[in-house]
Coordinates of C-alpha atoms in Angstrom, one line a residue:
X25 CA 0.0 0.0 0.0
X26 CA 0.9 3.6 -0.4
X27 CA 0.7 5.1 3.1
X28 CA 0.9 8.7 4.1
X29 CA 1.9 9.8 7.6
X30 CA 1.2 13.3 9.0
X31 CA 2.6 14.5 12.3
X32 CA 6.2 13.7 13.4
X33 CA 6.2 14.8 17.1
X34 CA 7.4 12.9 20.1
X35 CA 5.0 10.0 19.3
X36 CA 4.7 10.4 15.5
X37 CA 8.3 10.1 14.7
X38 CA 9.0 6.7 16.3
X39 CA 5.6 5.4 14.9
X40 CA 6.7 6.5 11.4
X41 CA 10.0 4.7 11.9
X42 CA 8.1 1.5 12.7
X43 CA 6.0 1.8 9.6
X44 CA 9.2 2.2 7.5
X45 CA 10.1 -1.4 8.5
X46 CA 7.0 -2.7 6.7
X47 CA 6.9 -3.5 2.9
X48 CA 4.7 -0.5 2.2
X49 CA 5.6 2.8 0.6
X50 CA 5.6 5.5 3.4
X51 CA 5.3 9.2 2.6
X52 CA 5.7 11.6 5.6
X53 CA 4.7 15.2 6.2
X54 CA 5.4 17.4 9.1
X55 CA 4.7 21.2 9.4
X56 CA 8.4 21.6 10.5
X57 CA 10.2 19.9 7.7
X58 CA 13.4 19.4 9.6
X59 CA 11.5 16.7 11.7
X60 CA 10.9 14.7 8.5
X61 CA 14.3 15.0 6.9
X62 CA 16.0 12.2 8.9
X63 CA 13.4 9.7 7.7
X64 CA 14.5 10.2 4.1
X65 CA 17.6 8.2 4.7
X66 CA 15.5 5.5 6.3
X67 CA 13.4 5.0 3.1
X68 CA 10.6 7.6 3.6
X69 CA 9.3 9.8 0.8
X70 CA 8.9 13.4 1.9
X71 CA 5.7 15.3 1.0
X72 CA 5.5 19.1 0.6
X73 CA 2.0 19.3 2.0
X74 CA -0.8 17.4 3.8
X75 CA -2.5 16.9 0.4
X76 CA 0.6 15.4 -1.1
X77 CA 0.8 12.9 1.8
X78 CA -2.9 12.0 1.4
X79 CA -3.1 10.8 -2.2
X80 CA -2.4 7.1 -1.5
X81 CA -4.4 4.2 -0.1
X82 CA -4.1 5.2 3.5
X83 CA -3.1 8.3 5.5
X84 CA -2.4 8.2 9.2
X85 CA -2.3 11.2 11.5
X86 CA -0.7 11.6 14.9
X87 CA -1.5 15.2 15.9
X88 CA -1.7 17.0 19.2
X89 CA -5.3 18.1 19.5
X90 CA -8.7 18.8 17.8
X91 CA -7.6 22.1 16.2
X92 CA -4.5 20.4 14.6
X93 CA -6.6 17.5 13.2
X94 CA -9.3 19.9 12.0
X95 CA -6.8 22.0 10.1
X96 CA -5.1 18.9 8.6
X97 CA -8.4 17.4 7.4
X98 CA -10.6 20.3 6.6
X99 CA -8.1 23.1 5.9
X100 CA -6.9 24.4 2.5
X101 CA -4.8 21.9 0.7
X102 CA -5.9 19.4 3.3
X103 CA -6.6 15.7 3.5
X104 CA -10.3 15.6 2.8
X105 CA -10.0 16.9 -0.8
X106 CA -6.8 14.9 -1.5
X107 CA -7.7 11.5 -0.3
X108 CA -9.1 9.4 -3.1
X109 CA -12.5 7.6 -2.9
X110 CA -11.8 4.3 -1.2
X111 CA -8.9 5.8 0.8
X112 CA -8.7 5.4 4.5
X113 CA -7.9 8.0 7.2
X114 CA -6.5 6.5 10.4
X115 CA -6.3 8.9 13.3
X116 CA -3.9 7.8 16.1
X117 CA -4.6 11.0 18.0
X118 CA -6.4 11.5 21.3
X119 CA -9.3 13.7 20.2
X120 CA -12.8 14.5 21.2
X121 CA -15.6 12.1 20.5
X122 CA -17.5 14.9 18.8
X123 CA -14.7 15.5 16.3
X124 CA -14.4 11.7 15.7
X125 CA -18.0 11.6 14.7
X126 CA -17.6 14.6 12.4
X127 CA -14.6 13.0 10.7
X128 CA -16.5 9.8 10.1
X129 CA -19.4 11.6 8.5
X130 CA -17.1 13.9 6.4
X131 CA -15.0 11.0 5.1
X132 CA -18.1 8.9 4.3
X133 CA -19.5 11.8 2.3
X134 CA -16.5 11.6 0.1
X135 CA -16.5 7.8 -0.4
X136 CA -13.6 7.5 2.0
X137 CA -13.3 5.6 5.3
X138 CA -12.3 6.8 8.7
X139 CA -10.7 4.6 11.4
X140 CA -10.1 5.9 14.9
X141 CA -7.1 4.1 16.3
X142 CA -5.8 6.0 19.4
X143 CA -2.8 4.5 21.2
X144 CA -1.7 3.9 24.7
X145 CA 2.0 4.3 25.4
X146 CA 4.8 6.7 25.7
X147 CA 7.5 7.5 23.1
X148 CA 9.8 4.7 24.3
X149 CA 6.9 2.2 23.8
X150 CA 6.3 3.7 20.3
X151 CA 10.0 3.2 19.5
X152 CA 9.9 -0.4 20.6
X153 CA 6.6 -1.1 18.7
X154 CA 4.9 -1.8 22.1
X155 CA 1.9 0.5 21.9
X156 CA -1.6 -0.7 22.7
X157 CA -3.9 0.3 19.8
X158 CA -7.7 0.8 20.2
X159 CA -9.4 0.7 16.8
X160 CA -12.9 1.3 15.6
X161 CA -14.5 2.0 12.2
X162 CA -16.0 0.2 9.2
X163 CA -15.0 -3.4 9.5
X164 CA -13.5 -3.7 6.0
X165 CA -11.4 -0.6 6.6
X166 CA -10.2 -1.8 10.0
X167 CA -9.1 -5.1 8.6
X168 CA -7.3 -3.4 5.7
X169 CA -5.2 -1.2 8.0
X170 CA -4.7 -3.9 10.7
X171 CA -1.2 -4.8 9.4
X172 CA -0.2 -1.2 9.8
X173 CA -1.6 -1.1 13.3
X174 CA 0.1 -4.4 14.2
X175 CA 3.4 -2.9 13.0
X176 CA 3.3 -0.2 15.6
X177 CA 1.9 -2.0 18.6
X178 CA 2.0 -5.1 20.6
X179 CA -1.8 -5.6 20.6
X180 CA -4.7 -4.2 18.6
X181 CA -8.2 -4.0 20.2
X182 CA -11.1 -3.5 17.9
X183 CA -14.1 -1.9 19.7
X184 CA -16.6 -1.9 16.9
X185 CA -17.7 0.0 13.8
X186 CA -18.3 3.4 15.4
X187 CA -15.0 5.3 15.5
X188 CA -16.0 7.5 18.4
X189 CA -16.1 4.4 20.6
X190 CA -12.4 4.0 20.3
X191 CA -11.9 7.7 21.3
X192 CA -14.2 7.3 24.3
X193 CA -12.2 4.2 25.5
X194 CA -8.9 6.1 25.1
X195 CA -10.2 9.1 27.0
X196 CA -11.5 6.8 29.8
X197 CA -8.1 5.1 29.9
X198 CA -6.3 8.4 30.2
X199 CA -8.6 9.5 33.0
X200 CA -7.7 6.3 35.0
X201 CA -4.0 7.1 34.4
X202 CA -4.2 10.7 35.5
X203 CA -6.3 9.7 38.5
X204 CA -3.5 7.3 39.5
X205 CA -0.9 10.0 39.0
X206 CA -2.8 12.3 41.3
X207 CA -3.3 9.5 43.8
X208 CA 0.5 8.7 43.8
X209 CA 1.3 12.4 44.2
X210 CA -0.8 12.8 47.3
X211 CA 0.3 9.5 48.8
X212 CA 4.0 10.3 48.2
X213 CA 3.6 13.7 49.8
X214 CA 2.1 12.1 52.9
X215 CA 4.9 9.5 53.0
X216 CA 7.7 12.0 52.6
X217 CA 6.4 14.2 55.3
X218 CA 6.2 11.1 57.5
X219 CA 9.8 10.0 56.8
X220 CA 8.9 7.0 54.6
X221 CA 10.5 6.4 51.3
X222 CA 8.1 6.2 48.3
X223 CA 10.2 3.4 46.8
X224 CA 9.4 1.1 49.7
X225 CA 5.8 2.1 49.5
X226 CA 5.8 1.1 45.7
X227 CA 7.5 -2.2 46.4
X228 CA 4.8 -3.1 49.0
X229 CA 1.7 -1.7 47.2
X230 CA 2.5 -2.3 43.5
X231 CA 4.4 -5.6 43.8
X232 CA 1.9 -7.1 46.1
X233 CA -1.5 -5.4 45.6
X234 CA -1.9 -4.0 42.1
X235 CA 1.0 -5.2 40.0
X236 CA 0.4 -2.5 37.4
X237 CA 3.1 -1.5 34.9
X238 CA 1.5 1.9 34.7
X239 CA 1.8 2.4 38.5
X240 CA 5.4 1.0 38.4
X241 CA 6.4 3.4 35.6
X242 CA 4.9 6.5 37.0
X243 CA 5.8 5.7 40.6
X244 CA 9.4 5.6 39.6
X245 CA 9.2 8.9 37.6
X246 CA 7.4 10.6 40.5
X247 CA 9.7 9.2 43.2
X248 CA 12.8 10.5 41.3
X249 CA 11.0 13.7 40.1
X250 CA 12.1 12.9 36.5
X251 CA 9.6 15.2 34.9
X252 CA 11.9 16.4 32.0
X253 CA 12.1 15.6 29.1
X254 CA 8.4 15.1 28.9
X255 CA 7.1 11.8 27.4
X256 CA 3.6 13.4 27.4
X257 CA 3.3 17.1 28.2
X258 CA 1.2 18.1 31.2
X259 CA -0.7 20.7 29.1
X260 CA -1.8 17.9 26.8
X261 CA -3.0 16.0 29.8
X262 CA -5.1 19.0 30.7
X263 CA -6.6 18.8 27.2
X264 CA -7.4 15.1 27.6
X265 CA -9.2 15.6 31.0
X266 CA -11.2 18.4 29.5
X267 CA -12.2 16.0 26.7
X268 CA -13.2 13.4 29.2
X269 CA -15.5 15.9 30.9
X270 CA -17.0 17.0 27.6
X271 CA -17.7 13.4 26.7
X272 CA -19.2 12.7 30.1
X273 CA -21.4 15.8 29.9
X274 CA -22.7 14.8 26.5
X275 CA -23.8 11.4 28.0
X276 CA -25.1 12.8 31.3
X277 CA -22.4 11.0 33.3
X278 CA -21.2 12.8 36.5
X279 CA -17.4 12.5 36.9
X280 CA -16.5 14.5 40.1
X281 CA -13.0 13.0 40.3
X282 CA -12.3 14.1 36.7
X283 CA -13.3 17.6 37.7
X284 CA -10.9 17.6 40.6
X285 CA -8.1 16.3 38.5
X286 CA -8.8 19.0 35.9
X287 CA -8.5 21.7 38.5
X288 CA -5.2 20.2 39.6
X289 CA -4.0 20.3 36.0
X290 CA -5.1 23.9 35.6
X291 CA -3.1 24.8 38.7
X292 CA 0.0 22.9 37.5
X293 CA -0.1 24.7 34.2
X294 CA -0.5 28.0 36.0
X295 CA 2.5 27.1 38.1
X296 CA 4.6 26.8 34.9
X297 CA 4.7 23.0 34.6
X298 CA 2.8 22.8 31.3
X299 CA 5.8 21.5 29.3
X300 CA 6.8 19.0 32.0
X301 CA 5.7 15.4 31.8
X302 CA 2.1 15.0 32.9
X303 CA 3.3 13.0 35.9
X304 CA 4.5 16.4 37.3
X305 CA 0.9 16.7 38.6
X306 CA 2.5 14.9 41.6
X307 CA 4.9 17.8 42.0
X308 CA 1.9 20.1 42.6
X309 CA 0.7 17.8 45.4
X310 CA 4.2 17.9 46.9
X311 CA 4.4 21.7 46.8
X312 CA 0.9 22.0 48.3
X313 CA 2.2 19.9 51.2
X314 CA 5.2 22.3 51.7
X315 CA 7.8 19.9 50.2

């Protein structure tokens, strides 16, 4: 297949590198061209525009937020006009459920298909092809792009034919992660003010109660306060929590804990932590405790 890839940020670049290991022709585009240049030597073709990257069989996007996806798809010289009938847009981004539904409708109106395939994992997992992929969309389109999704992740979960379902699942998953980060931050603040090392706490709690790789990973980051460089920026975490609350409001689902976490993210961004890793939410808990 001829596959376009748009968005070579912290996640997009290692994902594109994984796709270059497949037998498909990969054409990449990034607004800042210097991010794309290193991939030329690895076999990628470089596109001069979104449209040029979107004229093949499949185009995949990994972009930061709703406005970036909207500009890429609906903007001048954008994807919607360039992708041929029968082409498939695969969005790997964490976006709103409302935008996902809009994309599905717009692509269907052009005889194209839209597959939502947001991923769980940080840049190191992307580089190791160990992402978890949650996919939803027309069954035939999902199966057609499955080899691409399997090339970037260790497991692909198909949630059905409605793309927004995959985005809802991703948002719910991110909510659980940020709730865990806030919980760890508060617990660590109590432990440190009580003279107990967080590492011992994690050995007891995670090794014997939860056994979660997410808790183990973020527990280590928070214990060492290793918030830079960011694997996922805190300001993007704020974006995700806001999207969770939007989705919950649309379905009439109260999520009081999500509201609390959003307020903590707002405070952390206001304190200048927006470009730190989102696990720096725990730093705010420490500062509030006088640490």
